[in-house]
mmCIF file of N, CA and C in Angstrom:
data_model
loop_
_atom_site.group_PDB
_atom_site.id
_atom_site.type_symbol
_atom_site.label_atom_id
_atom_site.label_comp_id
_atom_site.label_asym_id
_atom_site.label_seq_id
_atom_site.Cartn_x
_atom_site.Cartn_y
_atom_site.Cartn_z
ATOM 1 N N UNK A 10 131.140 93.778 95.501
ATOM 2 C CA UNK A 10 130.590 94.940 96.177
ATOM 3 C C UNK A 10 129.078 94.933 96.049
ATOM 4 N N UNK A 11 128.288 95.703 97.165
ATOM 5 C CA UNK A 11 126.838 95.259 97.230
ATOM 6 C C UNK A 11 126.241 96.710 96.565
ATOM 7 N N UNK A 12 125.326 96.727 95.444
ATOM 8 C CA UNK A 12 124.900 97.884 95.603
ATOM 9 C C UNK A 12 123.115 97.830 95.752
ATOM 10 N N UNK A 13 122.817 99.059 96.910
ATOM 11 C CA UNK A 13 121.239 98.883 96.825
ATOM 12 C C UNK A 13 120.813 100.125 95.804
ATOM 13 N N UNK A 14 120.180 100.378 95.205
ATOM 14 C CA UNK A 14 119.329 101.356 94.710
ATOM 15 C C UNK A 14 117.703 101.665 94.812
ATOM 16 N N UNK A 15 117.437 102.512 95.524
ATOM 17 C CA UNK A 15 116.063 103.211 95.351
ATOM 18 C C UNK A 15 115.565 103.823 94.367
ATOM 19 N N UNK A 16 114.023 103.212 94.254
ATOM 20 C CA UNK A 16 113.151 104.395 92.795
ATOM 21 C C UNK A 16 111.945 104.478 94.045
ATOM 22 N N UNK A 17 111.393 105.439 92.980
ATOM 23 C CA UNK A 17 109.683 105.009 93.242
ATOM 24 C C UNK A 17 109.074 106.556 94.214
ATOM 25 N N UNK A 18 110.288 106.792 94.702
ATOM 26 C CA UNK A 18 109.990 107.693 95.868
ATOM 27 C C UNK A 18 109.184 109.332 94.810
ATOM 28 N N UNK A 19 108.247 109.947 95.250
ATOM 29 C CA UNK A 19 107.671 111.495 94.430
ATOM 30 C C UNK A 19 106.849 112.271 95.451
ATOM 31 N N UNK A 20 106.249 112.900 94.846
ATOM 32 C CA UNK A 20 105.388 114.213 95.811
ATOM 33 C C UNK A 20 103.769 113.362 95.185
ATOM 34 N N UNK A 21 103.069 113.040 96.555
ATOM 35 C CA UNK A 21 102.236 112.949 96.086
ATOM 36 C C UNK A 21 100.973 113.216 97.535
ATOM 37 N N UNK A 22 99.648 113.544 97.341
ATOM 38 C CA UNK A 22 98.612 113.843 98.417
ATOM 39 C C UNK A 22 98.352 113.240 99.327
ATOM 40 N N UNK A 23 97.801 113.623 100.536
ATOM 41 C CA UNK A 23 97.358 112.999 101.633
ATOM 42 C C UNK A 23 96.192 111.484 101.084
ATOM 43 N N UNK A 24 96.504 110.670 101.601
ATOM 44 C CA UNK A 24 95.786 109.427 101.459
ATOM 45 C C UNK A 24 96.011 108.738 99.840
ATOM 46 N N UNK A 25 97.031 108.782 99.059
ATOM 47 C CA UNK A 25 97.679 108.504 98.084
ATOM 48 C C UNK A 25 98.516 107.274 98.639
ATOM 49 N N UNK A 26 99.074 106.805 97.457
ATOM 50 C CA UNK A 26 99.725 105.215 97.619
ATOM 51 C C UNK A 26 100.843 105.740 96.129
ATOM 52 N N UNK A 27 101.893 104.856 97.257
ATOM 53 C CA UNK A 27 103.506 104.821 96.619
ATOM 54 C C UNK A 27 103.963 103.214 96.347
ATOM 55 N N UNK A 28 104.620 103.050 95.567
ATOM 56 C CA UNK A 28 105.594 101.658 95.582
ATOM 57 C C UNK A 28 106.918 102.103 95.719
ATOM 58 N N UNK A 29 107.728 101.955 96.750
ATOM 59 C CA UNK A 29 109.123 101.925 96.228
ATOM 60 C C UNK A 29 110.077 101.017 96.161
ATOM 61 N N UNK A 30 110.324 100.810 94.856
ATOM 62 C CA UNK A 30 111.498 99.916 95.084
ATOM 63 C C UNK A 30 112.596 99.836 95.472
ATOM 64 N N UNK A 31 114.028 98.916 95.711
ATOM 65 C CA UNK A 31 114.994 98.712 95.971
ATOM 66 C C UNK A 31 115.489 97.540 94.939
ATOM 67 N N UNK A 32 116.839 98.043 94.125
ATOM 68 C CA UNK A 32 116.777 96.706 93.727
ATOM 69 C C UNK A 32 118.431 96.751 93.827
ATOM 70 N N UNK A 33 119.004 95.335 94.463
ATOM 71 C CA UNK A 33 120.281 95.051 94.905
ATOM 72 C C UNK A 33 120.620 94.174 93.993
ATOM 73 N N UNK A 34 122.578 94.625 94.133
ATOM 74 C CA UNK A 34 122.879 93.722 93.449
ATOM 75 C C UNK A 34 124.533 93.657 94.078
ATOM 76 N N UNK A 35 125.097 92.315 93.480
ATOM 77 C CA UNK A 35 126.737 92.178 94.523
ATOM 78 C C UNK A 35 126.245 90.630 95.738
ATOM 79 N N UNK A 36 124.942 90.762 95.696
ATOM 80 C CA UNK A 36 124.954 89.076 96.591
ATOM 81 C C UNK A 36 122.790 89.079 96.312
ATOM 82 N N UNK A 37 122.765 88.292 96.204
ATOM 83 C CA UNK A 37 121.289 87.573 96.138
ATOM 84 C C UNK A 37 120.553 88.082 97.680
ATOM 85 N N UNK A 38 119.406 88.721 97.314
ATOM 86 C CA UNK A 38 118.112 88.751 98.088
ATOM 87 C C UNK A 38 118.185 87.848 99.027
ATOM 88 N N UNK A 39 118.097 86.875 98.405
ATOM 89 C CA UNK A 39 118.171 85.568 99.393
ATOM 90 C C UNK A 39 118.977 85.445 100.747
ATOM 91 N N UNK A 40 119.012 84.891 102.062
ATOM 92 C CA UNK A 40 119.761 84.668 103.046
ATOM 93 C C UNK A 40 119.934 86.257 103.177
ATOM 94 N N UNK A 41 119.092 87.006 103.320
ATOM 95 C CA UNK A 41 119.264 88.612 103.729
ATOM 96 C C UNK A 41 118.219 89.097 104.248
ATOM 97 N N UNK A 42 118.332 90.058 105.652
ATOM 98 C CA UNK A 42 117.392 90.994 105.853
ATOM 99 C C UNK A 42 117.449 91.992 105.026
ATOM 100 N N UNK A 43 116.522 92.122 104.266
ATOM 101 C CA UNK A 43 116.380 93.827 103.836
ATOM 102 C C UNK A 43 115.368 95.045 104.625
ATOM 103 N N UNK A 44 115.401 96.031 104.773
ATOM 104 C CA UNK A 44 115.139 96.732 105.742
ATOM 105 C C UNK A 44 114.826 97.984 104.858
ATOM 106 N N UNK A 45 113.730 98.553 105.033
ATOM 107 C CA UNK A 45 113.247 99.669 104.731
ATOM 108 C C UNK A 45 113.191 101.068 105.984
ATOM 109 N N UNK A 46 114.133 102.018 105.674
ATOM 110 C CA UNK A 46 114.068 103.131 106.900
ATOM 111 C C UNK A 46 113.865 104.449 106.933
ATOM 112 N N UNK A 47 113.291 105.517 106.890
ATOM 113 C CA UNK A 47 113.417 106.760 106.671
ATOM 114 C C UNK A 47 113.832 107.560 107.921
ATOM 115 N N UNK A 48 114.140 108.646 106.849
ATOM 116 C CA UNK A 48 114.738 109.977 107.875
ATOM 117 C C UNK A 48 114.632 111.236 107.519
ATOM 118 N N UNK A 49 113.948 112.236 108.745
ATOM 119 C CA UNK A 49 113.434 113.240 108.364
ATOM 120 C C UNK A 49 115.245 114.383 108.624
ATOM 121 N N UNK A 50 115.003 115.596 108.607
ATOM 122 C CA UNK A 50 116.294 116.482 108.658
ATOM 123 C C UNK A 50 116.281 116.674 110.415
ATOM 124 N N UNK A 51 118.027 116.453 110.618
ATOM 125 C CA UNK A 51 117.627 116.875 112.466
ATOM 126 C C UNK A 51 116.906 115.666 113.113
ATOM 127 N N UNK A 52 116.281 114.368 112.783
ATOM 128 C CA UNK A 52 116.023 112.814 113.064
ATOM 129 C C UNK A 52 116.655 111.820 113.074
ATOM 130 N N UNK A 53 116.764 110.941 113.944
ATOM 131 C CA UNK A 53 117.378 109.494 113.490
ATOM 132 C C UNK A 53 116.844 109.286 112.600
ATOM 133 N N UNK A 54 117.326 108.189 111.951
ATOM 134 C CA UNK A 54 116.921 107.055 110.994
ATOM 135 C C UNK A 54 116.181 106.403 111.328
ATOM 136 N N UNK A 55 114.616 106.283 111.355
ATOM 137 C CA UNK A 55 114.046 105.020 111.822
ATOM 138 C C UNK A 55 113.473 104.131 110.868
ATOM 139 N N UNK A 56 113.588 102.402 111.504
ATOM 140 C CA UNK A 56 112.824 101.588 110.586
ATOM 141 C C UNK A 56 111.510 101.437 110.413
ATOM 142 N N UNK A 57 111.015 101.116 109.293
ATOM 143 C CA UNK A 57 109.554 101.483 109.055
ATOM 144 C C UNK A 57 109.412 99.488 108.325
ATOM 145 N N UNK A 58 109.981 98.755 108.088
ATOM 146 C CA UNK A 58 109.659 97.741 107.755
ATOM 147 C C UNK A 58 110.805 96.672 107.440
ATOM 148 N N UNK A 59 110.560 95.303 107.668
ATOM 149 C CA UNK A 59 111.306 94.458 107.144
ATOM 150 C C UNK A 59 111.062 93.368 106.407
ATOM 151 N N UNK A 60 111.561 92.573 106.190
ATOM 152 C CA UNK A 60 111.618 91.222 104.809
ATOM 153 C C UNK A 60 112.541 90.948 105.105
ATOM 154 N N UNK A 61 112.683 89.464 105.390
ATOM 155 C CA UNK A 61 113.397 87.770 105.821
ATOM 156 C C UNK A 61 113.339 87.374 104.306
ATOM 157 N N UNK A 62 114.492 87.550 103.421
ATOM 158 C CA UNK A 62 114.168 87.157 102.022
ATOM 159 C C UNK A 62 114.118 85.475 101.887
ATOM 160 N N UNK A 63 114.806 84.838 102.664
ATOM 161 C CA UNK A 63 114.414 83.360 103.250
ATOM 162 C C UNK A 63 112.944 82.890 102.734
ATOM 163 N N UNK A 64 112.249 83.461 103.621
ATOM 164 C CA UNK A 64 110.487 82.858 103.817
ATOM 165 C C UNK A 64 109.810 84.120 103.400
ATOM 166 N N UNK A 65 109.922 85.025 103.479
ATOM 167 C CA UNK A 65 109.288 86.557 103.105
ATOM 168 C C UNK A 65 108.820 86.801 103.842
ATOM 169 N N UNK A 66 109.087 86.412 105.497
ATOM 170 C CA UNK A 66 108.081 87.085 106.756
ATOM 171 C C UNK A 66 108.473 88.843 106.318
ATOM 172 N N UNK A 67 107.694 89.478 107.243
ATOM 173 C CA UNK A 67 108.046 90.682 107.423
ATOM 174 C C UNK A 67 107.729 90.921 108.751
ATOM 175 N N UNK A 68 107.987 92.621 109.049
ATOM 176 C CA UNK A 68 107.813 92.962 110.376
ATOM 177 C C UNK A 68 107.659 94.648 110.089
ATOM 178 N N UNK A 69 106.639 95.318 111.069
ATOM 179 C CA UNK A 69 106.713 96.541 110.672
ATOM 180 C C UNK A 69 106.661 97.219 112.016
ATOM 181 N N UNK A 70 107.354 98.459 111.765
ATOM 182 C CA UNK A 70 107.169 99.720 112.680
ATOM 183 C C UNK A 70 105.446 99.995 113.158
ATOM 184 N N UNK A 71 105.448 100.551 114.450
ATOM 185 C CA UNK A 71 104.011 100.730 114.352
ATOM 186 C C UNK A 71 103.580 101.830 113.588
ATOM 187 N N UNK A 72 104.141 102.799 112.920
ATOM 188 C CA UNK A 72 103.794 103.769 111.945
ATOM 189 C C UNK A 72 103.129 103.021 110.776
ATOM 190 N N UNK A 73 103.772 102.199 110.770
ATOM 191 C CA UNK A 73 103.336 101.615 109.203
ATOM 192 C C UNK A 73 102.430 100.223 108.805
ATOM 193 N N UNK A 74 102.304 99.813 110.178
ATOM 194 C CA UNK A 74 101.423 98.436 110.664
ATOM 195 C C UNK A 74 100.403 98.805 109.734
ATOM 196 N N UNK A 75 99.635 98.105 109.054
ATOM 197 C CA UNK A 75 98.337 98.356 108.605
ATOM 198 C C UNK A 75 98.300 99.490 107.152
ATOM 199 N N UNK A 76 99.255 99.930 107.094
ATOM 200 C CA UNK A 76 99.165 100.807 105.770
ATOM 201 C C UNK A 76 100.429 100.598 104.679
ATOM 202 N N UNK A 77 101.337 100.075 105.141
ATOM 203 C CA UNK A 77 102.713 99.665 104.016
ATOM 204 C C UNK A 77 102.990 98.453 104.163
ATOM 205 N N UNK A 78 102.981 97.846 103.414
ATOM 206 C CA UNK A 78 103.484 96.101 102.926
ATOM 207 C C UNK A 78 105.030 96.135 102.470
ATOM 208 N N UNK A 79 105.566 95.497 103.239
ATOM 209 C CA UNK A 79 107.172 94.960 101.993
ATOM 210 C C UNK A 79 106.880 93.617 101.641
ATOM 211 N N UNK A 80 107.504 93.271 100.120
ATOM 212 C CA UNK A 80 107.725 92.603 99.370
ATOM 213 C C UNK A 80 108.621 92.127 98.765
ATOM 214 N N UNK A 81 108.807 91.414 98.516
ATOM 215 C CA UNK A 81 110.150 90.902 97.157
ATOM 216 C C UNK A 81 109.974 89.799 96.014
ATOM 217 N N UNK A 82 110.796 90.058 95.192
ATOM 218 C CA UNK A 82 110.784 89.354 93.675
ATOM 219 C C UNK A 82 112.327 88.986 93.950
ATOM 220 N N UNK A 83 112.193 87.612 94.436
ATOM 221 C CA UNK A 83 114.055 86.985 94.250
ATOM 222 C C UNK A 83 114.436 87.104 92.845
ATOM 223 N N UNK A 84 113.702 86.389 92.093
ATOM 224 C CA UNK A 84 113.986 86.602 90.781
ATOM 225 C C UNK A 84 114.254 87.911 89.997
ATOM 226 N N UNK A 85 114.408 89.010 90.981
ATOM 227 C CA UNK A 85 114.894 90.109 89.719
ATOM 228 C C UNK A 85 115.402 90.794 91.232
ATOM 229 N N UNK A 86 115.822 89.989 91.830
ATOM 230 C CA UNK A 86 116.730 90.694 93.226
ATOM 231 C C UNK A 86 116.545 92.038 93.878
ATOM 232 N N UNK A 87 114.703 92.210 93.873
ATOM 233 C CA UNK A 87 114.315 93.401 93.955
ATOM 234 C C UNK A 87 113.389 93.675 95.373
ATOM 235 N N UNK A 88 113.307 93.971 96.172
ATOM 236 C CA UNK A 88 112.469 94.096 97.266
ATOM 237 C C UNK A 88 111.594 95.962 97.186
ATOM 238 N N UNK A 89 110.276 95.404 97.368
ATOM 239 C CA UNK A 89 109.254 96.622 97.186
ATOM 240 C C UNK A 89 108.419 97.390 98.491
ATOM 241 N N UNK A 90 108.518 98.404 98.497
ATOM 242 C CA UNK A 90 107.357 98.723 99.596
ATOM 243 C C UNK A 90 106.272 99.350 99.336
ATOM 244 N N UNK A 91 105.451 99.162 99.535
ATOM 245 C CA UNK A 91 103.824 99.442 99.282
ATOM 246 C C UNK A 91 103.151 100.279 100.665
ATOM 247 N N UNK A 92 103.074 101.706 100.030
ATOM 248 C CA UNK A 92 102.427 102.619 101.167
ATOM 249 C C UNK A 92 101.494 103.185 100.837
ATOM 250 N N UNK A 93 99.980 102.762 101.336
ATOM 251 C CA UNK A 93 99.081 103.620 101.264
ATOM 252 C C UNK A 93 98.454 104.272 102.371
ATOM 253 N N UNK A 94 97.478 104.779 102.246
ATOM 254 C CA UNK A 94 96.862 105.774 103.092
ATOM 255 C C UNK A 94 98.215 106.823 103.408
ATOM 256 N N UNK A 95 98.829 107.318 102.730
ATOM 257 C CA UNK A 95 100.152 108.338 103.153
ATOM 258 C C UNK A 95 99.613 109.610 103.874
ATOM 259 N N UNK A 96 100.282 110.029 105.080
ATOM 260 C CA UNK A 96 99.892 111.046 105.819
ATOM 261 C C UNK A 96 100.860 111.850 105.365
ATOM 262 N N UNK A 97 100.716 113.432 105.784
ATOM 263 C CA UNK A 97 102.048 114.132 105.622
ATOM 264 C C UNK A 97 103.131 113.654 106.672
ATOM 265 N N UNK A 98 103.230 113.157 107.330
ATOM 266 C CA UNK A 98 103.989 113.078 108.596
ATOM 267 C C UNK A 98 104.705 111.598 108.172
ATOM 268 N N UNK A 99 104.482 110.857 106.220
ATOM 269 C CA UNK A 99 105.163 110.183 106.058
ATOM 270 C C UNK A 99 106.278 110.383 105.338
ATOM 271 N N UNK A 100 106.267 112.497 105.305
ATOM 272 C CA UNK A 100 107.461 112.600 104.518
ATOM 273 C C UNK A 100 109.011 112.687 104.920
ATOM 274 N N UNK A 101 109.597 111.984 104.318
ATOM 275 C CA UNK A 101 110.998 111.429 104.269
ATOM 276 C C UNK A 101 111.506 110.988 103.275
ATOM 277 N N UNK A 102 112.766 111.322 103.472
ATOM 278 C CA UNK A 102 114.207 110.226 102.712
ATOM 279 C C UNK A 102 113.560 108.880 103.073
ATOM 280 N N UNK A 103 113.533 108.044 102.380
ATOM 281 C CA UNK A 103 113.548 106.528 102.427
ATOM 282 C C UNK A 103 114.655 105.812 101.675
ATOM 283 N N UNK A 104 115.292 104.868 102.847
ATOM 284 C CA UNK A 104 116.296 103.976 102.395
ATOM 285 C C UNK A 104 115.961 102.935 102.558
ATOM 286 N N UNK A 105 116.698 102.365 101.705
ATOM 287 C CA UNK A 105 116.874 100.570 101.796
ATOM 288 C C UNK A 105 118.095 100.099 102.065
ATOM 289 N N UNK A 106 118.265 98.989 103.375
ATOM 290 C CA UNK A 106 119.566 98.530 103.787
ATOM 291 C C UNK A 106 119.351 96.668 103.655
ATOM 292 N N UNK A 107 120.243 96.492 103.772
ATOM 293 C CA UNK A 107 120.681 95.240 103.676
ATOM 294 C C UNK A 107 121.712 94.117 104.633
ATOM 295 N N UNK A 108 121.276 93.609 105.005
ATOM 296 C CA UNK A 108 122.680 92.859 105.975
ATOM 297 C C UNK A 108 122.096 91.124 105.879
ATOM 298 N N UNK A 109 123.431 90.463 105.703
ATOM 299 C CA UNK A 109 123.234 89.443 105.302
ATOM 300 C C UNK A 109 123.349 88.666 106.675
ATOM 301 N N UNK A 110 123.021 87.183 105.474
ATOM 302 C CA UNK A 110 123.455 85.907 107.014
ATOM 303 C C UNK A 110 122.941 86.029 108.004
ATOM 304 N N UNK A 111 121.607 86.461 108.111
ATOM 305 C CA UNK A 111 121.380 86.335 109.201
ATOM 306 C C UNK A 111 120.073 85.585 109.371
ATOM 307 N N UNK A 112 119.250 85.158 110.735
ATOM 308 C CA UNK A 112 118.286 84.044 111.152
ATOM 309 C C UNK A 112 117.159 85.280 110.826
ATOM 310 N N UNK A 113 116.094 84.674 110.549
ATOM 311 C CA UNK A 113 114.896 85.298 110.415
ATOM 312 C C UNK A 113 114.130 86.069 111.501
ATOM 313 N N UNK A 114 114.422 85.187 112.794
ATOM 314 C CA UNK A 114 114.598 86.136 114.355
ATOM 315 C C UNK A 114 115.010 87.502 114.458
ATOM 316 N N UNK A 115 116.018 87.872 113.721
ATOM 317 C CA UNK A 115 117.066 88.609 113.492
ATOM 318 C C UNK A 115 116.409 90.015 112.841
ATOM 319 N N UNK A 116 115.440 89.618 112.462
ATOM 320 C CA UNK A 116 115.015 90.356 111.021
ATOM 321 C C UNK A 116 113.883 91.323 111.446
ATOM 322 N N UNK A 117 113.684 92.383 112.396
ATOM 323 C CA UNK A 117 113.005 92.678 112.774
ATOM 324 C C UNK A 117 113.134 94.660 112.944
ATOM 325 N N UNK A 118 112.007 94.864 112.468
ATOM 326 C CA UNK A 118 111.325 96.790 112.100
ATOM 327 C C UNK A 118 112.403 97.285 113.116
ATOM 328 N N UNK A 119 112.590 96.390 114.413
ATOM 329 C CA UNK A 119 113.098 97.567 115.649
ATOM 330 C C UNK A 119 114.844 97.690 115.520
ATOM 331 N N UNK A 120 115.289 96.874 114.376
ATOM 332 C CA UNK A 120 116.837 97.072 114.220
ATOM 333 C C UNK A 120 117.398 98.447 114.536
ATOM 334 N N UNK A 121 118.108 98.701 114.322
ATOM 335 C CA UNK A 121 118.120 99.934 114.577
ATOM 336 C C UNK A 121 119.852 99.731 113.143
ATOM 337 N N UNK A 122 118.970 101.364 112.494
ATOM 338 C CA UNK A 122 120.210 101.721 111.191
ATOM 339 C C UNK A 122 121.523 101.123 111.286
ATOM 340 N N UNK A 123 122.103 101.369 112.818
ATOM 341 C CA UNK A 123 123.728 100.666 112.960
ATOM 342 C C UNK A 123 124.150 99.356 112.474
ATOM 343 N N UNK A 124 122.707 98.619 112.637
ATOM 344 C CA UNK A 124 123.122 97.020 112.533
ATOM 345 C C UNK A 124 122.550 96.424 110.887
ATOM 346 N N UNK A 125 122.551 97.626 110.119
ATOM 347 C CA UNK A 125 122.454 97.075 108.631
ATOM 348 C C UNK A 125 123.967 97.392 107.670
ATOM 349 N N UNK A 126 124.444 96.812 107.342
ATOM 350 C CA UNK A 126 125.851 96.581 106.468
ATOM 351 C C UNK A 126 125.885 97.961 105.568
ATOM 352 N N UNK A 127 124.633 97.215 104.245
ATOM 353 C CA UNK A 127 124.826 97.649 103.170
ATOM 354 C C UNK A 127 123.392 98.951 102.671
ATOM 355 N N UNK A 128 123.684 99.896 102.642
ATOM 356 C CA UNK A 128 122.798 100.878 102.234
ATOM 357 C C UNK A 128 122.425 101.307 100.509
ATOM 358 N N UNK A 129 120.973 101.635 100.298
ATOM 359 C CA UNK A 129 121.020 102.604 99.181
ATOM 360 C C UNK A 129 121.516 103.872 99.404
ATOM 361 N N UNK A 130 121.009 104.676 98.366
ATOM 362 C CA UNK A 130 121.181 106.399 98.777
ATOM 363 C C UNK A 130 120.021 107.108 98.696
ATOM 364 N N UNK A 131 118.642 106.436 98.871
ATOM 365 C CA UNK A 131 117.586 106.958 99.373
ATOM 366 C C UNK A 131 116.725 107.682 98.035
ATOM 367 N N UNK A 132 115.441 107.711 98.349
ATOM 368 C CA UNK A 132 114.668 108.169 97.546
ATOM 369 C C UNK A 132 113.707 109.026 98.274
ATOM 370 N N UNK A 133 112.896 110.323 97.914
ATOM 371 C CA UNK A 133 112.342 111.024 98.454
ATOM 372 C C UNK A 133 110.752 110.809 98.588
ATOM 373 N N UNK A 134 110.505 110.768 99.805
ATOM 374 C CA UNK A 134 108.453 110.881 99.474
ATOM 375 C C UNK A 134 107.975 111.664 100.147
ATOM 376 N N UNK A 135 107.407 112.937 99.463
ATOM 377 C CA UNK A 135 106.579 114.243 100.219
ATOM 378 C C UNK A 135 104.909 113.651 99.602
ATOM 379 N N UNK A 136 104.759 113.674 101.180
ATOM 380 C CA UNK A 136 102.715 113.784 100.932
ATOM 381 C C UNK A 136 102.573 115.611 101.530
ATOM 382 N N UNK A 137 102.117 115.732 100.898
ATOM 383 C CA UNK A 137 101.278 117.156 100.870
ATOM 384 C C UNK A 137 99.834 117.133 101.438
ATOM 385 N N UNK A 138 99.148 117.873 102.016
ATOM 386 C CA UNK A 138 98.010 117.524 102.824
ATOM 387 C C UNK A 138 97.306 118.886 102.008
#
């Protein structure tokens, strides 16, 4: 069984910087998209970033182009996201999903929630202005 878990997520000010992690376990980082997505109340789910744990390309939402990085550490089967300059309008639930086997093509911000397998249960980030 796959499990993802979220940390990292808190209340913090306009133009402040977050890390959040994800760290999975039940199948290796490796040969996996992992997918970073939030969701406000009454919103879809949208993706805000990805990681090809393969090569470590990524791909991002245009919300987040230029201000959040994803990352990963195969070695501790952990994938990170790095958000700075935080607006209020970046507050959300943030999840981390997972779906395996797949081509690095594949691996892209515009997935949409349906086509990821395996989910965390989300972590919270309020920017306050």
């Amino acid at each position: 069984q796959v499990w993802l878990v979220e940390s990292g997520g808190r209340s913090v000010q306009a133009g402040g910087s977050l890390r959040l992690s994800c760290e999975v376990a039940g199948y290796p980082v490796s040969a996996s998209c992992m997918g970073w997505f939030r969701q406000v109340p009454g919103k879809e789910r949208e993706g805000v970033a990805t990681i090809y744990s393969d090569d470590g390309s990524t791909d991002y939402a245009d919300s987040a182009k230029g201000r959040f990085t994803a990352s990963q550490e195969n070695d501790k089967n952990t994938v990170y996201l790095q958000m700075n300059s935080l607006k209020p309008e970046d507050t959300a639930m943030y999840y981390c999903a997972a779906h395996p086997y797949v081509r690095g093509s594949w691996c892209k911000a515009g997935r949409t929630h349906a086509e990821f397998s395996n989910w965390g249960r989300g972590t919270q980030v309020t920017v306050s202005s």
